[in-house]
Short mmCIF file of C-alpha atoms in Angstrom, two decimals:
data_model
loop_
_atom_site.label_atom_id
_atom_site.label_comp_id
_atom_site.label_asym_id
_atom_site.label_seq_id
_atom_site.Cartn_x
_atom_site.Cartn_y
_atom_site.Cartn_z
CA MET A 1 4.26 -46.75 14.60
CA ILE A 2 3.45 -43.14 14.27
CA VAL A 3 5.86 -40.44 15.81
CA ILE A 4 4.63 -37.01 16.66
CA THR A 5 7.03 -34.21 17.26
CA ALA A 6 5.80 -30.99 19.22
CA PRO A 7 2.96 -32.81 20.69
CA THR A 8 1.86 -30.08 22.99
CA SER A 9 1.97 -27.42 20.17
CA GLN A 10 -1.33 -26.18 18.71
CA ILE A 11 -1.09 -28.45 15.76
CA GLY A 12 0.69 -31.39 17.35
CA ARG A 13 -1.74 -31.57 20.27
CA GLN A 14 -4.69 -31.78 17.89
CA ILE A 15 -3.05 -34.34 15.79
CA LEU A 16 -2.25 -36.52 18.86
CA ASP A 17 -6.00 -36.20 19.87
CA SER A 18 -7.11 -37.37 16.39
CA VAL A 19 -4.87 -40.48 16.19
CA LEU A 20 -5.15 -41.75 19.88
CA ASP A 21 -8.07 -43.95 19.07
CA SER A 22 -6.82 -45.22 15.65
CA GLY A 23 -5.32 -48.40 17.19
CA GLU A 24 -1.89 -47.36 15.95
CA SER A 25 1.18 -47.40 18.10
CA ILE A 26 1.94 -43.74 19.03
CA ARG A 27 5.19 -42.18 20.16
CA VAL A 28 5.85 -38.59 21.02
CA ILE A 29 8.94 -36.47 21.66
CA ALA A 30 8.31 -34.04 24.48
CA ARG A 31 10.64 -31.76 26.44
CA ASP A 32 8.03 -31.52 29.17
CA PRO A 33 5.88 -34.62 29.13
CA SER A 34 3.77 -33.06 32.03
CA ARG A 35 2.20 -30.80 29.37
CA LEU A 36 0.60 -33.78 27.78
CA GLY A 37 -2.92 -34.66 28.65
CA PRO A 38 -3.53 -37.47 31.12
CA GLN A 39 -5.17 -39.61 28.43
CA ALA A 40 -2.32 -39.15 26.17
CA ARG A 41 0.38 -39.90 28.90
CA GLU A 42 -1.49 -43.17 29.54
CA ARG A 43 -1.70 -44.29 26.03
CA VAL A 44 1.40 -43.12 24.24
CA GLU A 45 5.22 -43.88 24.56
CA VAL A 46 6.99 -40.70 25.47
CA ILE A 47 10.57 -39.99 24.43
CA HIS A 48 11.73 -37.18 26.89
CA GLY A 49 13.96 -34.45 25.21
CA SER A 50 14.23 -32.21 22.28
CA HIS A 51 13.56 -33.37 18.69
CA ALA A 52 16.62 -31.32 17.68
CA ASP A 53 18.85 -33.77 19.59
CA PRO A 54 20.40 -36.48 17.50
CA ASP A 55 20.20 -39.19 20.14
CA VAL A 56 16.48 -38.29 20.87
CA VAL A 57 15.35 -38.46 17.20
CA ALA A 58 17.34 -41.65 16.56
CA LYS A 59 15.59 -43.24 19.56
CA ALA A 60 12.24 -41.88 18.72
CA PHE A 61 12.29 -42.86 14.94
CA ALA A 62 13.50 -46.45 15.49
CA GLY A 63 10.78 -48.61 14.08
CA ALA A 64 8.69 -45.62 12.90
CA ASP A 65 6.45 -45.84 9.92
CA SER A 66 5.33 -42.28 9.79
CA VAL A 67 6.57 -39.10 11.43
CA PHE A 68 4.98 -35.72 11.81
CA TRP A 69 7.60 -33.04 11.81
CA LEU A 70 7.28 -29.54 13.15
CA VAL A 71 10.10 -27.11 13.97
CA PRO A 72 9.05 -24.81 16.84
CA PRO A 73 9.54 -21.10 16.38
CA ASN A 74 12.45 -19.54 18.14
CA PRO A 75 12.18 -15.69 18.24
CA HIS A 76 15.60 -15.59 19.81
CA ALA A 77 17.44 -17.14 16.99
CA GLU A 78 20.23 -15.21 15.30
CA SER A 79 19.57 -16.74 11.89
CA VAL A 80 16.12 -17.81 10.71
CA GLU A 81 17.12 -20.30 8.11
CA GLY A 82 20.21 -21.47 10.14
CA TYR A 83 18.05 -22.20 13.00
CA LEU A 84 15.36 -24.15 11.08
CA LEU A 85 18.02 -26.17 9.06
CA ASP A 86 20.17 -26.89 12.03
CA PHE A 87 17.06 -28.04 14.05
CA THR A 88 16.19 -30.46 11.15
CA ARG A 89 19.49 -32.05 10.13
CA PRO A 90 19.53 -34.59 13.08
CA ALA A 91 16.08 -35.81 12.04
CA CYS A 92 17.13 -36.23 8.43
CA GLU A 93 19.94 -38.34 9.57
CA ALA A 94 17.63 -40.32 11.80
CA ILE A 95 15.08 -40.67 8.88
CA LYS A 96 17.75 -42.28 6.81
CA SER A 97 19.41 -44.43 9.52
CA GLN A 98 16.12 -45.65 11.16
CA GLY A 99 14.37 -46.39 7.76
CA VAL A 100 11.40 -44.05 8.42
CA LYS A 101 8.89 -44.59 5.49
CA ARG A 102 6.78 -41.38 5.37
CA VAL A 103 7.15 -37.86 6.86
CA VAL A 104 4.35 -35.21 7.06
CA GLY A 105 5.76 -31.78 7.76
CA VAL A 106 4.33 -28.30 8.48
CA SER A 107 5.45 -26.03 5.62
CA THR A 108 4.07 -22.93 3.84
CA LEU A 109 2.58 -21.68 0.61
CA GLY A 110 4.96 -19.91 -1.77
CA ARG A 111 7.26 -22.70 -3.32
CA GLY A 112 8.63 -21.64 -6.63
CA VAL A 113 7.54 -17.95 -6.05
CA ALA A 114 8.81 -16.80 -2.70
CA ASN A 115 12.02 -14.89 -2.79
CA ASN A 116 13.68 -13.54 0.35
CA ALA A 117 10.69 -14.30 2.34
CA GLY A 118 12.03 -14.82 5.75
CA GLN A 119 10.46 -17.65 7.63
CA VAL A 120 8.64 -18.72 4.36
CA SER A 121 11.93 -19.10 2.53
CA ALA A 122 13.50 -21.08 5.59
CA ALA A 123 10.43 -23.39 5.95
CA LEU A 124 10.75 -24.26 2.11
CA ALA A 125 14.52 -24.94 2.65
CA VAL A 126 13.54 -27.37 5.35
CA ASP A 127 11.27 -29.11 2.78
CA GLU A 128 14.19 -29.36 0.43
CA LEU A 129 16.42 -30.87 3.20
CA ILE A 130 13.87 -33.55 4.19
CA GLU A 131 13.31 -34.41 0.49
CA SER A 132 17.03 -34.93 0.04
CA THR A 133 16.79 -38.00 2.23
CA GLY A 134 14.57 -39.70 -0.27
CA VAL A 135 11.83 -40.27 2.32
CA ASN A 136 8.17 -40.16 1.20
CA TYR A 137 7.14 -36.62 2.08
CA ARG A 138 4.02 -34.56 2.26
CA ALA A 139 4.56 -30.78 2.89
CA LEU A 140 1.52 -29.20 4.36
CA ARG A 141 1.41 -25.78 2.62
CA MET A 142 -0.50 -23.18 4.52
CA PRO A 143 -1.01 -19.43 4.55
CA GLY A 144 -1.32 -17.61 7.86
CA PHE A 145 -3.15 -19.39 10.77
CA MET A 146 -6.42 -17.94 12.14
CA GLU A 147 -4.58 -18.52 15.48
CA ASN A 148 -2.28 -15.85 14.82
CA MET A 149 -4.99 -13.55 15.76
CA LEU A 150 -4.67 -14.67 19.39
CA GLN A 151 -1.37 -12.76 19.47
CA GLN A 152 -3.33 -9.51 19.28
CA ILE A 153 -5.93 -10.31 22.03
CA GLY A 154 -4.52 -7.46 24.03
CA PRO A 155 -5.29 -4.57 21.56
CA ILE A 156 -8.46 -6.31 20.48
CA LYS A 157 -9.70 -6.15 24.05
CA THR A 158 -8.43 -2.77 25.02
CA GLN A 159 -8.52 -0.80 21.75
CA GLY A 160 -10.91 -2.61 19.57
CA MET A 161 -8.19 -2.87 16.96
CA PHE A 162 -5.72 -5.33 15.46
CA PHE A 163 -2.49 -4.46 13.38
CA GLN A 164 -0.97 -5.85 10.21
CA THR A 165 1.55 -4.54 7.60
CA VAL A 166 -0.50 -5.64 4.68
CA PRO A 167 -3.16 -3.32 3.04
CA GLY A 168 -6.59 -3.53 4.40
CA ASP A 169 -8.31 -4.73 1.24
CA LEU A 170 -5.74 -7.52 0.32
CA LYS A 171 -7.73 -10.69 0.38
CA LEU A 172 -5.76 -13.85 1.47
CA PRO A 173 -6.52 -17.44 2.30
CA THR A 174 -6.31 -18.25 6.22
CA CYS A 175 -6.80 -21.60 7.83
CA ALA A 176 -7.47 -23.01 11.38
CA THR A 177 -5.03 -25.08 13.13
CA ARG A 178 -7.64 -27.71 13.73
CA ASP A 179 -8.05 -28.33 9.93
CA ILE A 180 -4.17 -28.60 9.52
CA ALA A 181 -4.14 -31.07 12.12
CA ALA A 182 -7.04 -33.09 10.55
CA VAL A 183 -5.20 -33.21 7.11
CA ALA A 184 -1.96 -34.29 8.92
CA ALA A 185 -3.62 -36.92 10.95
CA ARG A 186 -5.18 -38.48 7.79
CA LEU A 187 -1.89 -38.65 6.15
CA LEU A 188 -0.23 -40.16 9.17
CA LEU A 189 -2.96 -42.83 9.30
CA ASP A 190 -2.75 -43.61 5.53
CA ASP A 191 -0.04 -46.00 4.42
CA SER A 192 -0.87 -45.90 0.81
CA TRP A 193 0.74 -42.80 -0.42
CA SER A 194 4.30 -42.38 -1.58
CA GLY A 195 6.64 -39.97 -3.27
CA GLN A 196 7.10 -36.31 -2.50
CA ASP A 197 4.57 -33.54 -2.78
CA GLY A 198 2.88 -30.56 -1.29
CA VAL A 199 -0.69 -30.58 0.26
CA PRO A 200 -2.30 -27.08 0.25
CA VAL A 201 -4.52 -26.22 3.33
CA LEU A 202 -6.33 -23.11 2.21
CA GLY A 203 -9.36 -22.75 4.56
CA PRO A 204 -12.84 -22.21 2.94
CA GLU A 205 -12.49 -18.50 1.76
CA ASP A 206 -10.18 -15.55 1.13
CA LEU A 207 -10.56 -12.64 3.46
CA SER A 208 -8.88 -9.10 3.71
CA PRO A 209 -8.11 -7.67 7.01
CA LYS A 210 -11.15 -5.34 6.78
CA ASP A 211 -13.39 -8.43 6.04
CA MET A 212 -11.94 -10.01 9.20
CA ALA A 213 -12.45 -6.84 11.37
CA GLN A 214 -16.12 -6.87 10.21
CA ILE A 215 -16.52 -10.64 11.18
CA MET A 216 -14.95 -9.90 14.55
CA SER A 217 -17.16 -7.07 15.19
CA GLU A 218 -20.17 -9.09 14.40
CA MET A 219 -19.12 -12.03 16.58
CA LEU A 220 -17.88 -10.04 19.52
CA GLN A 221 -20.72 -7.68 19.37
CA ARG A 222 -18.32 -4.75 19.63
CA PRO A 223 -16.48 -2.61 17.14
CA VAL A 224 -13.11 -4.03 15.97
CA ARG A 225 -11.15 -2.26 13.27
CA PHE A 226 -8.01 -3.07 11.29
CA GLN A 227 -5.00 -0.66 11.24
CA GLN A 228 -2.13 -1.15 8.73
CA VAL A 229 1.38 -0.43 10.28
CA PRO A 230 4.63 0.40 8.54
CA SER A 231 7.19 -2.40 8.29
CA GLU A 232 9.67 -0.44 10.29
CA THR A 233 7.13 0.11 13.13
CA TYR A 234 6.14 -3.63 13.10
CA LYS A 235 9.74 -4.67 13.33
CA ALA A 236 10.65 -2.22 16.27
CA THR A 237 7.66 -3.48 18.02
CA LEU A 238 8.82 -7.12 17.77
CA MET A 239 12.19 -6.26 18.80
CA ARG A 240 10.92 -4.37 21.74
CA HIS A 241 9.08 -7.48 22.97
CA GLY A 242 12.31 -9.50 22.76
CA MET A 243 12.79 -10.87 19.36
CA THR A 244 16.22 -10.79 17.65
CA GLU A 245 16.66 -8.52 14.74
CA ALA A 246 17.09 -11.65 12.45
CA TRP A 247 13.74 -13.17 13.51
CA ALA A 248 11.85 -9.69 13.32
CA GLN A 249 13.45 -8.90 9.95
CA GLY A 250 12.30 -12.45 8.72
CA LEU A 251 8.73 -11.65 9.75
CA VAL A 252 8.86 -8.36 8.00
CA ASP A 253 10.36 -9.97 4.86
CA MET A 254 7.66 -12.67 4.93
CA ALA A 255 4.89 -9.90 5.20
CA ASN A 256 6.31 -8.10 2.22
CA GLN A 257 6.31 -11.16 0.14
CA VAL A 258 2.65 -12.02 1.17
CA GLU A 259 1.76 -8.56 0.07
CA GLN A 260 3.41 -9.25 -3.30
CA GLY A 261 1.07 -12.27 -3.70
CA ILE A 262 3.05 -15.61 -2.66
CA TYR A 263 -0.10 -16.83 -0.83
CA ASN A 264 -2.38 -16.18 -3.84
CA THR A 265 -0.66 -18.37 -6.32
CA GLU A 266 -2.15 -21.73 -5.18
CA PRO A 267 -5.54 -22.41 -6.92
CA ARG A 268 -8.27 -23.13 -4.63
CA THR A 269 -9.66 -26.68 -5.31
CA PRO A 270 -12.05 -28.98 -3.37
CA ARG A 271 -8.99 -30.84 -1.95
CA SER A 272 -7.22 -27.66 -0.69
CA THR A 273 -10.42 -26.04 0.77
CA THR A 274 -10.82 -26.97 4.45
CA PRO A 275 -14.11 -26.52 6.41
CA THR A 276 -13.44 -24.00 9.34
CA SER A 277 -14.58 -20.58 8.42
CA PHE A 278 -13.21 -17.59 10.03
CA ARG A 279 -16.63 -16.77 11.41
CA GLN A 280 -16.87 -20.23 13.12
CA TRP A 281 -13.35 -19.88 14.40
CA CYS A 282 -14.21 -16.41 15.97
CA GLU A 283 -17.24 -17.92 17.70
CA GLU A 284 -15.48 -20.89 18.99
CA VAL A 285 -11.90 -19.72 19.77
CA LEU A 286 -11.56 -15.90 19.62
CA LYS A 287 -14.71 -14.87 21.42
CA PRO A 288 -14.00 -17.05 24.55
CA ALA A 289 -10.36 -15.70 24.52
CA VAL A 290 -11.58 -12.04 24.32
CA LEU A 291 -14.16 -12.53 26.99
CA ASP A 292 -11.88 -14.40 29.38
#
């Protein structure tokens, strides 16, 4: 039995699609089951509710061999780490009480080097909490997602620009959610691994914001340029759009640590290099979104 949390999220949805035809029993936890695709609704067991609810996760994890764990972001939270840990604690109790064998979780790069890194530090604290149960665990350690660029569709369309706080020439790894889902699905379907470890998912190349602007310009056939913004401006913009100060400050702290190199400490290997290039992602995902 495989249990998938957040099955309508970008990553969870793609994992579900990947394991549907595996022959394994699949169970999902969904607040709104109507958002599941018709094929999924016909073929999986659905537990209705939030995976922050102790009763829901206890019911969902009963008899589970493997669990995919993802805490959804909450830009209205008053504490970043408090929110992520409080959300995860009921799952940890259910992992122990229901005898879950393996957990695959969405985490981040930066373990051992991140310091006061906002959402990165909170995600690493979640890893430690899950590991404290003794369950076999694989933390998927990612940099920023290519899909984060979709949050800037507006200015890309209207101004031919996108904005970040990091310098324009800072080369960083970036990965597509499809590749994260593929790695997760492979681990969920594999009953041979044990112990606790991290699995880096680095995409195929390191790119700077200026590199990304050049690729977007070529793929969209229109000029796109990068503009670095001060952290204070970034934070004010996030709060103006409804984020709490705590969540916005966490994103600022994370960006500051990324600029200091926390995403550049993981060596690229064949195992950590995933196939989807930013150019391919722009062709298949960004371009249709911009032209819509």
